[in-house]
């Protein structure tokens, strides 16, 4: 079903920043690799064998109708959901399991938490901590999880908030911010852990149309800086402009996968054609 | 399509000056209530059988003040046991381990299902059940040896009875608070790599507090009064102190009124404290005003209008 086109490795003009992103060990060839990933909720099979690869520095956009399993797949990548079948690697290591011989050993909660540190996630509903200021939200994980000194984290957090254009909103509580501003704080919060991979779960779906642009702009900048990103989105324009690859999912399988321009302008599968004709 | 030229400064509209609606009903009701209140106060103040002289004479008596201190001590200790025990039980109850959650369920079942007065008396007589007990490894060596008679004084029995019972109630309040927090919060914290204990302490409980604090204030006020039950095991709290006096002087009603006035004073102080606590934990959401602040703000608006 999936098209055989592999996504382009990198955009030529980004080669430099991206190579800086790879681990010193030479690094794994793929940032994310999924092999026949299955996921069921009770008797409902949501993912029916997903095979995907994301290279370091790649921006992969995932589109598809609701219920197609795209958000579930994203949540499997940082083990918010346990997969029932197949294999999933991030940065060269198996997610949630350790393999010795042919045997899989479930990881302890603490070990899974350690794996998640390298994966940032941005949610549709922002999920900022409402009892902390913007700055407090960004500082929370580096201080509490990595145990870094507060002064140092503070400096970095301020820089991050300035980077997402919220230098003047440090001391505001989430309730005092617009949706777009909240989502930008959420992006800064995820970046504060210096992740190797960023997952975006419909980051603009809960926003007023007017506010979508400011969030996409921040994400675009992130892509230019060489971050590896998987973006579940309905923003076809963003996928076309910023994405290196585009995946169309439906019914728990990858229907089409290729360069964004190819998939959008020349979809091969009738299901893709149908979907795109409705959203474009 | 019409465009507004923003460069031309618009004139500020003149404020509406209208005669406000007159609430005659409110004035009539106010007059009526005032009349009844004055009459009631007058008749109570002039009824000799209330024994105002007696109340006045004993109001600041040393034994009464000691009783108040004891009541406050009991309330604070029992509520501390209740809150921390309640948090522990609630977290246990929500544990994925069925054994741990089962133990918490059993605790709540027993301690919430029996009268607190019975529990207090049972703790007082626990020495009859278990005369001595030791700390050590079961079937192995013992380290410390206690005599229940020395350890479980009336005060300790009172604290145990009130505190352990309160923990059962508080655990349900805390559990409701934890469940009221948006699951997305836990998810976001999980995705940041936080451990389950950290998520509970740093993210979930602070938000659950907003739901937990109002009923906890309620429980504290309730505890202040429930603590009077320890008078049955002769702990010299406020109620027991007045009982000692009226058993001697036979001025039962005035002394009970005296105790009631003191209880009312203490619960009033707690009510004010609760307001500020709620405002603190509600930060990040809408700010609440005290009655006084609202009154002042109202005056300002009116003052501004007439100026």
Coordinates of C-alpha atoms in Angstrom, one line a residue:
Chain A
X1 CA 0.0 0.0 0.0
X2 CA 2.7 2.5 1.0
X3 CA 4.4 4.1 -1.9
X4 CA 8.0 3.1 -2.3
X5 CA 9.3 6.6 -2.4
X6 CA 11.5 7.2 0.5
X7 CA 11.5 10.7 1.9
X8 CA 14.4 12.9 0.9
X9 CA 17.1 12.7 3.4
X10 CA 17.6 16.3 4.1
X11 CA 17.0 19.7 2.5
X12 CA 20.3 20.7 1.0
X13 CA 20.6 24.0 2.8
X14 CA 20.1 22.4 6.2
X15 CA 22.8 19.9 6.0
X16 CA 25.1 21.7 8.4
X17 CA 22.7 22.2 11.2
X18 CA 21.4 18.7 10.9
X19 CA 24.7 17.0 11.1
X20 CA 25.2 18.8 14.4
X21 CA 22.1 17.2 15.6
X22 CA 23.3 13.6 15.2
X23 CA 25.0 11.9 18.2
X24 CA 28.8 11.8 18.3
X25 CA 28.8 8.0 18.0
X26 CA 27.9 8.5 14.4
X27 CA 24.4 7.9 15.5
X28 CA 21.6 5.6 14.3
X29 CA 20.6 6.0 10.7
X30 CA 17.0 6.6 11.8
X31 CA 15.6 8.8 14.6
X32 CA 12.4 6.8 14.6
X33 CA 11.8 3.4 13.0
X34 CA 8.5 1.6 13.2
X35 CA 8.2 -2.0 12.1
X36 CA 4.7 -3.6 11.9
X37 CA 3.4 -1.6 14.8
X38 CA 0.1 -2.8 16.1
X39 CA -2.1 -1.2 18.8
X40 CA -5.5 -2.3 20.0
X41 CA -7.8 -0.8 22.6
X42 CA -9.6 -3.8 23.8
X43 CA -11.1 -5.4 20.7
X44 CA -10.7 -2.2 18.6
X45 CA -7.6 -2.4 16.5
X46 CA -6.3 1.2 16.0
X47 CA -3.0 0.5 14.4
X48 CA -2.8 -2.4 11.9
X49 CA 0.9 -2.6 11.2
X50 CA 2.7 0.7 10.7
X51 CA 6.1 0.7 8.9
X52 CA 7.8 4.1 8.9
X53 CA 11.2 5.6 9.2
X54 CA 12.2 9.1 10.2
X55 CA 15.7 10.3 9.6
X56 CA 17.5 12.8 11.9
X57 CA 16.6 16.3 10.9
X58 CA 13.5 15.2 9.0
X59 CA 10.2 16.8 9.4
X60 CA 7.5 14.3 8.8
X61 CA 3.9 15.4 8.6
X62 CA 1.0 13.0 9.2
X63 CA -2.4 13.7 7.9
X64 CA -5.6 11.7 7.8
X65 CA -9.2 11.6 9.0
X66 CA -10.0 11.4 12.7
X67 CA -9.8 7.9 14.0
X68 CA -7.2 6.9 11.5
X69 CA -4.7 6.2 14.3
X70 CA -2.3 9.1 13.7
X71 CA -2.4 10.5 17.2
X72 CA -2.2 7.0 18.7
X73 CA 0.9 6.3 16.6
X74 CA 2.4 9.5 17.9
X75 CA 1.6 8.5 21.5
X76 CA 3.2 5.1 20.9
X77 CA 6.5 6.8 20.0
X78 CA 7.0 8.1 23.5
X79 CA 5.3 5.1 25.1
X80 CA 2.2 7.0 26.3
X81 CA 0.5 4.0 24.7
X82 CA 1.9 0.4 24.9
X83 CA 2.1 -1.2 21.5
X84 CA 0.7 -4.7 21.1
X85 CA 2.8 -5.9 18.2
X86 CA 5.8 -5.0 16.1
X87 CA 8.9 -3.0 17.0
X88 CA 9.5 0.7 17.6
X89 CA 12.9 2.3 17.9
X90 CA 13.8 5.8 18.8
X91 CA 17.3 7.0 18.4
X92 CA 18.5 3.4 18.0
X93 CA 16.9 2.0 21.2
X94 CA 13.7 0.0 21.5
X95 CA 10.8 2.0 23.1
X96 CA 9.7 0.6 26.4
X97 CA 11.5 -2.7 26.1
X98 CA 15.0 -4.2 26.2
X99 CA 16.0 -7.0 23.9
X100 CA 18.3 -9.8 25.0
X101 CA 18.6 -12.5 22.5
X102 CA 15.1 -13.0 21.1
X103 CA 13.5 -12.2 24.5
X104 CA 11.9 -8.8 25.2
X105 CA 12.0 -7.4 28.7
X106 CA 9.6 -4.7 29.8
X107 CA 11.3 -1.6 31.1
X108 CA 10.8 -0.2 34.5
X109 CA 8.8 3.0 34.8
X110 CA 11.9 4.9 35.6
X111 CA 13.7 3.7 32.6
X112 CA 10.8 4.6 30.3
X113 CA 10.7 8.0 31.9
X114 CA 14.4 8.4 31.1
X115 CA 13.7 7.5 27.4
X116 CA 11.0 10.1 27.3
X117 CA 13.4 12.9 28.3
X118 CA 14.8 12.9 24.7
X119 CA 11.4 13.2 23.1
X120 CA 9.4 16.4 23.4
X121 CA 5.7 16.4 22.9
X122 CA 3.3 19.2 22.2
X123 CA -0.4 18.5 22.7
X124 CA -3.6 19.7 21.0
X125 CA -4.9 21.1 24.3
X126 CA -1.5 22.6 25.3
X127 CA -1.7 21.0 28.8
X128 CA 0.3 23.7 30.4
X129 CA 0.5 23.5 34.2
X130 CA -2.0 26.1 35.2
X131 CA -0.6 26.7 38.7
X132 CA 2.8 27.8 37.3
X133 CA 3.8 30.9 35.4
X134 CA 5.1 30.6 31.8
X135 CA 8.6 30.6 33.1
X136 CA 7.7 28.1 35.8
X137 CA 6.3 25.7 33.1
X138 CA 9.4 25.9 31.1
X139 CA 11.8 25.4 34.1
X140 CA 9.8 22.6 35.7
X141 CA 11.2 19.6 33.8
X142 CA 14.9 20.5 33.6
X143 CA 14.9 21.3 37.4
X144 CA 12.8 18.4 38.5
X145 CA 13.8 15.7 36.1
X146 CA 17.4 16.5 35.2
X147 CA 18.2 18.1 38.5
X148 CA 20.0 21.1 36.9
X149 CA 20.7 24.2 39.0
X150 CA 17.8 26.7 39.0
X151 CA 19.9 29.7 38.0
X152 CA 21.2 28.0 34.9
X153 CA 17.8 26.6 33.9
X154 CA 16.2 30.0 34.4
X155 CA 18.6 31.6 32.0
X156 CA 17.9 29.0 29.3
X157 CA 14.2 29.1 29.9
X158 CA 14.2 32.9 29.4
X159 CA 16.1 32.5 26.2
X160 CA 13.6 29.8 25.0
X161 CA 10.6 32.0 25.8
X162 CA 12.2 34.9 23.9
X163 CA 12.9 32.5 21.0
X164 CA 9.1 31.7 20.8
X165 CA 8.4 35.5 21.1
X166 CA 7.1 35.5 24.6
X167 CA 9.9 37.4 26.4
X168 CA 7.3 39.8 27.9
X169 CA 5.0 37.0 29.2
X170 CA 7.4 35.2 31.5
X171 CA 5.4 35.8 34.7
X172 CA 1.9 35.3 33.2
X173 CA -0.1 32.3 34.2
X174 CA -1.5 30.1 31.3
X175 CA -5.1 31.4 32.0
X176 CA -3.8 34.9 31.2
X177 CA -2.4 33.9 27.8
X178 CA -4.2 33.4 24.4
X179 CA -4.3 29.9 22.9
X180 CA -1.5 30.7 20.5
X181 CA 0.7 32.0 23.3
X182 CA 0.0 29.0 25.5
X183 CA 0.9 26.7 22.7
X184 CA 4.2 28.5 22.2
X185 CA 4.9 28.2 25.9
X186 CA 4.2 24.5 25.5
X187 CA 6.7 24.3 22.7
X188 CA 9.3 26.1 24.8
X189 CA 8.6 23.7 27.7
X190 CA 9.2 20.7 25.5
X191 CA 12.4 22.3 24.1
X192 CA 13.8 23.0 27.6
X193 CA 14.6 19.3 27.9
X194 CA 16.8 19.6 24.8
X195 CA 15.0 16.7 23.0
X196 CA 16.4 14.9 19.9
X197 CA 12.8 14.5 18.6
X198 CA 9.7 16.6 18.8
X199 CA 6.2 15.2 18.5
X200 CA 3.3 17.5 17.6
X201 CA -0.2 16.2 18.2
X202 CA -2.5 18.5 16.2
X203 CA -0.8 21.6 17.7
X204 CA -3.1 24.1 16.0
X205 CA -6.4 22.3 16.0
X206 CA -7.7 24.0 19.2
X207 CA -6.7 27.5 18.1
X208 CA -8.6 30.4 16.7
X209 CA -7.8 30.7 13.0
X210 CA -6.1 34.0 13.7
X211 CA -3.6 32.4 16.1
X212 CA -2.6 29.4 14.0
X213 CA 0.0 31.4 12.1
X214 CA 2.1 32.3 15.1
X215 CA 2.4 28.7 16.3
X216 CA 3.2 27.4 12.8
X217 CA 5.9 30.1 12.5
X218 CA 7.6 28.9 15.6
X219 CA 7.5 25.3 14.3
X220 CA 8.8 26.3 11.0
X221 CA 11.8 28.0 12.7
X222 CA 12.4 24.8 14.6
X223 CA 12.4 22.8 11.4
X224 CA 14.9 25.2 9.9
X225 CA 17.1 24.8 12.9
X226 CA 17.3 21.1 12.2
X227 CA 15.0 19.6 14.7
X228 CA 13.6 16.2 13.9
X229 CA 9.8 16.5 14.0
X230 CA 6.7 14.4 13.6
X231 CA 3.7 16.6 13.1
X232 CA 0.2 15.3 13.1
X233 CA -1.7 18.1 11.5
X234 CA -4.6 19.3 9.3
X235 CA -2.5 22.2 8.0
X236 CA -1.8 20.9 4.5
X237 CA 0.0 24.2 3.7
X238 CA 2.4 23.7 6.5
X239 CA 3.0 20.1 5.4
X240 CA 3.8 21.2 1.9
X241 CA 6.0 24.1 2.8
X242 CA 7.9 22.7 5.8
X243 CA 7.6 18.9 5.7
X244 CA 10.3 16.7 4.2
X245 CA 7.9 13.8 4.0
X246 CA 4.1 13.4 4.2
X247 CA 2.2 10.4 5.5
X248 CA -1.4 9.8 4.8
X249 CA -3.0 7.4 7.3
X250 CA -6.4 5.9 7.2
X251 CA -8.0 3.0 9.1
X252 CA -4.8 2.3 11.1
X253 CA -2.5 1.9 8.1
X254 CA -0.2 4.1 6.1
X255 CA -2.0 4.6 2.8
X256 CA 0.6 6.9 1.2
X257 CA 4.0 8.1 2.0
X258 CA 6.3 10.4 0.0
X259 CA 7.4 13.9 -0.7
X260 CA 4.7 16.3 0.4
X261 CA 4.5 17.9 -3.0
X262 CA 4.0 14.5 -4.7
X263 CA 1.4 13.3 -2.2
X264 CA -0.6 16.5 -2.2
X265 CA -0.5 17.2 -5.9
X266 CA -0.4 13.8 -7.3
X267 CA -2.0 11.3 -4.8
X268 CA -1.8 7.7 -6.0
X269 CA -4.4 6.0 -3.8
X270 CA -8.1 6.8 -4.3
X271 CA -8.5 7.2 -0.5
X272 CA -5.8 9.9 -0.5
X273 CA -7.4 11.6 -3.5
X274 CA -10.8 11.6 -1.8
X275 CA -9.4 13.0 1.5
X276 CA -7.3 15.7 -0.2
X277 CA -10.2 16.8 -2.4
X278 CA -12.2 17.5 0.8
X279 CA -9.6 19.4 2.8
X280 CA -7.9 21.4 0.0
Chain B
X1 CA -17.7 47.2 3.2
X2 CA -17.2 50.0 5.5
X3 CA -13.9 51.1 7.0
X4 CA -13.4 53.0 10.2
X5 CA -10.8 55.7 10.0
X6 CA -8.8 55.1 13.1
X7 CA -6.7 58.3 12.7
X8 CA -9.6 60.5 13.6
X9 CA -10.0 60.5 17.4
X10 CA -13.5 59.5 18.3
X11 CA -15.4 61.5 20.8
X12 CA -16.0 59.5 24.1
X13 CA -19.7 58.8 24.4
X14 CA -21.4 60.6 27.2
X15 CA -22.2 58.2 30.0
X16 CA -25.9 57.4 30.5
X17 CA -27.4 59.2 33.5
X18 CA -30.6 57.4 34.5
X19 CA -32.6 57.0 37.7
X20 CA -31.7 53.5 39.0
X21 CA -34.5 51.1 39.7
X22 CA -35.8 51.5 43.3
X23 CA -36.0 48.2 45.2
X24 CA -38.8 49.0 47.6
X25 CA -39.2 45.3 48.5
X26 CA -35.6 45.3 49.8
X27 CA -36.2 48.2 52.1
X28 CA -39.3 46.7 53.6
X29 CA -37.6 43.4 54.1
X30 CA -34.6 45.1 55.7
X31 CA -36.8 47.0 58.1
X32 CA -38.7 43.9 59.1
X33 CA -35.6 41.8 59.7
X34 CA -34.0 44.6 61.7
X35 CA -37.1 44.9 63.9
X36 CA -37.2 41.1 64.6
X37 CA -33.4 41.0 65.3
X38 CA -33.6 43.9 67.8
X39 CA -36.5 42.3 69.6
X40 CA -34.8 38.9 69.8
X41 CA -31.5 40.4 71.1
X42 CA -33.4 42.5 73.6
X43 CA -35.3 39.5 75.0
X44 CA -32.3 37.2 75.2
X45 CA -30.2 39.9 76.8
X46 CA -32.8 40.5 79.5
X47 CA -33.7 36.9 80.2
X48 CA -32.0 36.1 83.5
X49 CA -32.2 32.4 83.0
X50 CA -29.5 32.7 80.3
X51 CA -27.1 33.6 83.1
X52 CA -25.1 36.3 81.4
X53 CA -23.5 37.2 84.7
X54 CA -22.2 33.6 85.1
X55 CA -21.0 33.5 81.5
X56 CA -19.2 36.8 82.0
X57 CA -17.6 35.7 85.3
X58 CA -16.2 32.4 83.8
X59 CA -15.5 33.6 80.3
X60 CA -11.7 34.2 80.7
X61 CA -11.3 31.6 83.5
X62 CA -8.0 29.8 83.4
X63 CA -9.5 26.3 83.2
X64 CA -11.7 27.4 80.2
X65 CA -8.6 28.9 78.4
X66 CA -6.7 25.6 79.1
X67 CA -9.7 23.7 77.6
X68 CA -9.6 25.9 74.5
X69 CA -5.9 25.2 74.0
X70 CA -6.6 21.5 74.4
X71 CA -9.4 21.6 71.9
X72 CA -7.2 23.5 69.4
X73 CA -4.3 21.0 70.0
X74 CA -6.7 18.1 69.3
X75 CA -8.0 19.7 66.2
X76 CA -4.6 20.5 64.8
X77 CA -3.2 17.0 65.5
X78 CA -6.3 15.2 64.3
X79 CA -6.4 17.2 61.1
X80 CA -2.7 16.7 60.4
X81 CA -3.2 13.0 60.8
X82 CA -6.3 13.3 58.6
X83 CA -4.8 15.3 55.8
X84 CA -1.5 13.3 55.5
X85 CA -3.2 10.0 56.2
X86 CA -5.8 11.0 53.7
X87 CA -3.3 11.9 51.0
X88 CA -1.5 8.6 51.6
X89 CA -4.7 6.6 51.5
X90 CA -5.9 8.4 48.3
X91 CA -2.7 7.8 46.5
X92 CA -2.7 4.1 47.6
X93 CA -6.3 3.8 46.5
X94 CA -5.4 5.0 43.0
X95 CA -2.3 2.7 42.8
X96 CA -2.2 0.2 39.9
X97 CA -1.2 -2.4 42.5
X98 CA -4.6 -4.1 43.5
X99 CA -3.2 -5.1 46.9
X100 CA -2.2 -1.6 47.9
X101 CA -5.5 -0.1 46.6
X102 CA -7.4 -2.9 48.4
X103 CA -5.7 -2.1 51.7
X104 CA -6.8 1.5 51.3
X105 CA -10.3 0.5 50.5
X106 CA -10.5 -1.7 53.6
X107 CA -9.2 1.0 55.8
X108 CA -11.8 3.5 54.6
X109 CA -14.5 0.8 54.9
X110 CA -13.7 0.1 58.6
X111 CA -13.0 3.6 59.8
X112 CA -15.8 5.3 57.9
X113 CA -18.2 2.6 58.7
X114 CA -18.1 2.8 62.5
X115 CA -19.0 5.7 64.8
X116 CA -16.1 7.9 65.8
X117 CA -17.3 8.0 69.4
X118 CA -17.0 4.2 69.5
X119 CA -13.5 4.4 67.9
X120 CA -12.4 6.9 70.6
X121 CA -13.6 4.7 73.4
X122 CA -12.0 1.6 71.8
X123 CA -8.6 3.4 71.6
X124 CA -9.0 4.4 75.2
X125 CA -9.6 0.7 76.2
X126 CA -7.0 -0.7 73.7
X127 CA -4.9 -1.7 76.7
X128 CA -7.6 -4.2 77.6
X129 CA -7.2 -5.8 74.1
X130 CA -3.5 -5.5 73.7
X131 CA -1.8 -5.0 77.1
X132 CA 1.7 -4.9 75.8
X133 CA 3.2 -4.6 72.4
X134 CA 6.7 -4.7 70.9
X135 CA 8.4 -3.4 67.9
X136 CA 10.4 -6.1 66.1
X137 CA 10.3 -8.7 63.4
X138 CA 7.2 -10.9 63.7
X139 CA 8.3 -14.4 65.0
X140 CA 11.8 -12.8 65.3
X141 CA 13.7 -10.6 67.7
X142 CA 12.0 -7.6 69.3
X143 CA 13.7 -4.2 69.6
X144 CA 11.4 -2.1 71.8
X145 CA 8.8 -3.1 74.3
X146 CA 5.8 -1.0 75.2
X147 CA 3.2 -1.1 77.9
X148 CA -0.1 0.1 76.4
X149 CA -1.1 1.6 79.7
X150 CA 1.8 4.0 79.6
X151 CA 1.7 4.8 75.9
X152 CA -2.1 5.2 75.3
X153 CA -3.0 8.1 77.5
X154 CA -6.5 9.6 77.2
X155 CA -5.0 12.3 75.0
X156 CA -3.3 9.9 72.7
X157 CA -6.5 7.8 72.5
X158 CA -8.4 10.9 71.6
X159 CA -5.9 11.9 68.9
X160 CA -5.9 8.4 67.4
X161 CA -9.7 8.1 67.4
X162 CA -10.2 11.5 65.8
X163 CA -7.2 11.4 63.5
X164 CA -7.6 7.9 62.1
X165 CA -11.3 8.4 61.5
X166 CA -10.6 11.7 59.8
X167 CA -8.0 10.1 57.5
X168 CA -10.7 7.9 56.1
X169 CA -12.9 10.9 55.2
X170 CA -10.0 13.0 53.9
X171 CA -8.9 10.2 51.7
X172 CA -12.2 10.4 49.8
X173 CA -11.9 14.2 49.5
X174 CA -8.3 13.9 48.3
X175 CA -9.2 11.2 45.8
X176 CA -12.0 13.3 44.4
X177 CA -9.5 16.2 44.1
X178 CA -7.0 14.0 42.3
X179 CA -9.6 12.7 39.9
X180 CA -10.8 16.2 39.1
X181 CA -7.4 17.1 37.5
X182 CA -7.4 17.0 33.7
X183 CA -5.7 13.7 32.7
X184 CA -3.8 15.8 30.1
X185 CA -1.8 17.3 32.9
X186 CA -0.4 13.9 33.9
X187 CA 0.2 13.1 30.3
X188 CA 2.2 16.3 29.7
X189 CA 4.3 15.7 32.8
X190 CA 4.8 12.1 31.8
X191 CA 6.0 13.2 28.3
X192 CA 8.5 15.4 30.0
X193 CA 10.0 12.4 31.7
X194 CA 8.7 13.1 35.2
X195 CA 8.3 10.1 37.6
X196 CA 4.9 9.2 38.9
X197 CA 5.8 10.4 42.4
X198 CA 7.0 13.8 41.0
X199 CA 3.9 14.2 38.8
X200 CA 1.7 13.6 41.9
X201 CA 3.7 16.1 44.0
X202 CA 4.5 18.8 41.5
X203 CA 1.6 18.7 39.1
X204 CA -1.5 16.8 40.2
X205 CA -1.7 17.6 44.0
X206 CA -1.2 21.3 43.7
X207 CA -4.1 21.4 41.2
X208 CA -6.2 19.0 43.2
X209 CA -5.8 21.4 46.2
X210 CA -8.3 23.8 44.6
X211 CA -10.9 21.1 44.9
X212 CA -9.5 19.7 48.2
X213 CA -9.3 22.9 50.3
X214 CA -12.9 23.9 50.6
X215 CA -14.1 20.6 52.0
X216 CA -11.0 20.3 54.1
X217 CA -11.9 23.7 55.7
X218 CA -15.3 22.3 56.2
X219 CA -13.8 19.2 57.8
X220 CA -11.5 21.3 60.1
X221 CA -14.5 23.3 61.3
X222 CA -16.4 20.1 61.9
X223 CA -13.3 18.6 63.7
X224 CA -13.1 21.5 66.1
X225 CA -16.6 20.6 67.3
X226 CA -16.3 16.8 66.9
X227 CA -13.2 16.9 69.2
X228 CA -15.6 17.6 72.1
X229 CA -16.4 13.9 71.9
X230 CA -13.1 13.2 73.8
X231 CA -14.8 14.6 76.9
X232 CA -16.2 11.0 77.4
X233 CA -12.7 9.7 78.0
X234 CA -11.9 12.7 80.3
X235 CA -9.6 14.6 78.1
X236 CA -9.8 18.2 79.5
X237 CA -10.9 20.0 76.3
X238 CA -13.3 23.0 76.2
X239 CA -16.5 21.0 76.7
X240 CA -14.9 18.8 79.5
X241 CA -13.7 22.0 81.3
X242 CA -17.2 23.5 81.4
X243 CA -18.6 20.2 82.4
X244 CA -16.3 20.1 85.4
X245 CA -17.5 23.5 86.4
X246 CA -21.2 23.0 86.0
X247 CA -21.0 19.6 87.8
X248 CA -19.9 21.7 90.8
X249 CA -22.0 24.8 90.4
X250 CA -25.1 23.3 88.7
X251 CA -25.0 26.3 86.2
X252 CA -25.4 23.9 83.3
X253 CA -27.1 26.2 80.7
X254 CA -24.9 29.2 81.1
X255 CA -21.7 27.1 81.0
X256 CA -22.8 25.3 77.8
X257 CA -23.7 28.7 76.3
X258 CA -20.2 29.9 77.2
X259 CA -18.6 26.9 75.5
X260 CA -20.8 27.5 72.4
X261 CA -19.7 31.1 72.2
X262 CA -16.1 30.1 72.3
X263 CA -16.7 27.3 69.7
X264 CA -18.4 29.9 67.5
X265 CA -15.5 32.4 67.9
X266 CA -13.0 29.7 66.9
X267 CA -15.0 28.5 63.9
X268 CA -15.3 32.1 62.7
X269 CA -11.6 32.5 62.8
X270 CA -11.2 29.3 60.8
X271 CA -13.7 30.5 58.2
X272 CA -11.7 33.6 57.5
X273 CA -8.5 31.6 57.3
X274 CA -10.2 29.2 54.8
X275 CA -11.0 32.1 52.5
X276 CA -7.3 33.2 52.2
X277 CA -6.2 29.6 51.8
X278 CA -8.7 29.1 48.9
X279 CA -7.5 32.3 47.3
X280 CA -3.9 31.1 47.5
X281 CA -4.5 27.8 45.9
X282 CA -6.8 29.4 43.3
X283 CA -4.0 31.5 41.9
X284 CA -3.7 31.3 38.1
X285 CA -7.5 31.3 38.0
X286 CA -10.1 33.9 38.8
X287 CA -9.4 35.9 41.9
X288 CA -11.9 36.0 44.6
X289 CA -12.6 39.1 46.8
X290 CA -13.3 39.3 50.4
X291 CA -16.7 40.8 51.4
X292 CA -14.8 43.9 52.6
X293 CA -12.9 44.3 49.3
X294 CA -16.2 43.9 47.4
X295 CA -17.8 46.5 49.5
X296 CA -14.9 49.0 49.0
X297 CA -14.9 48.3 45.2
X298 CA -18.7 48.9 45.1
X299 CA -18.3 52.2 47.0
X300 CA -15.6 53.3 44.5
X301 CA -17.8 52.6 41.5
X302 CA -20.6 54.6 43.1
X303 CA -18.3 57.4 44.2
X304 CA -16.8 57.6 40.7
X305 CA -20.2 57.8 39.1
X306 CA -21.4 60.7 41.3
X307 CA -18.1 62.6 40.8

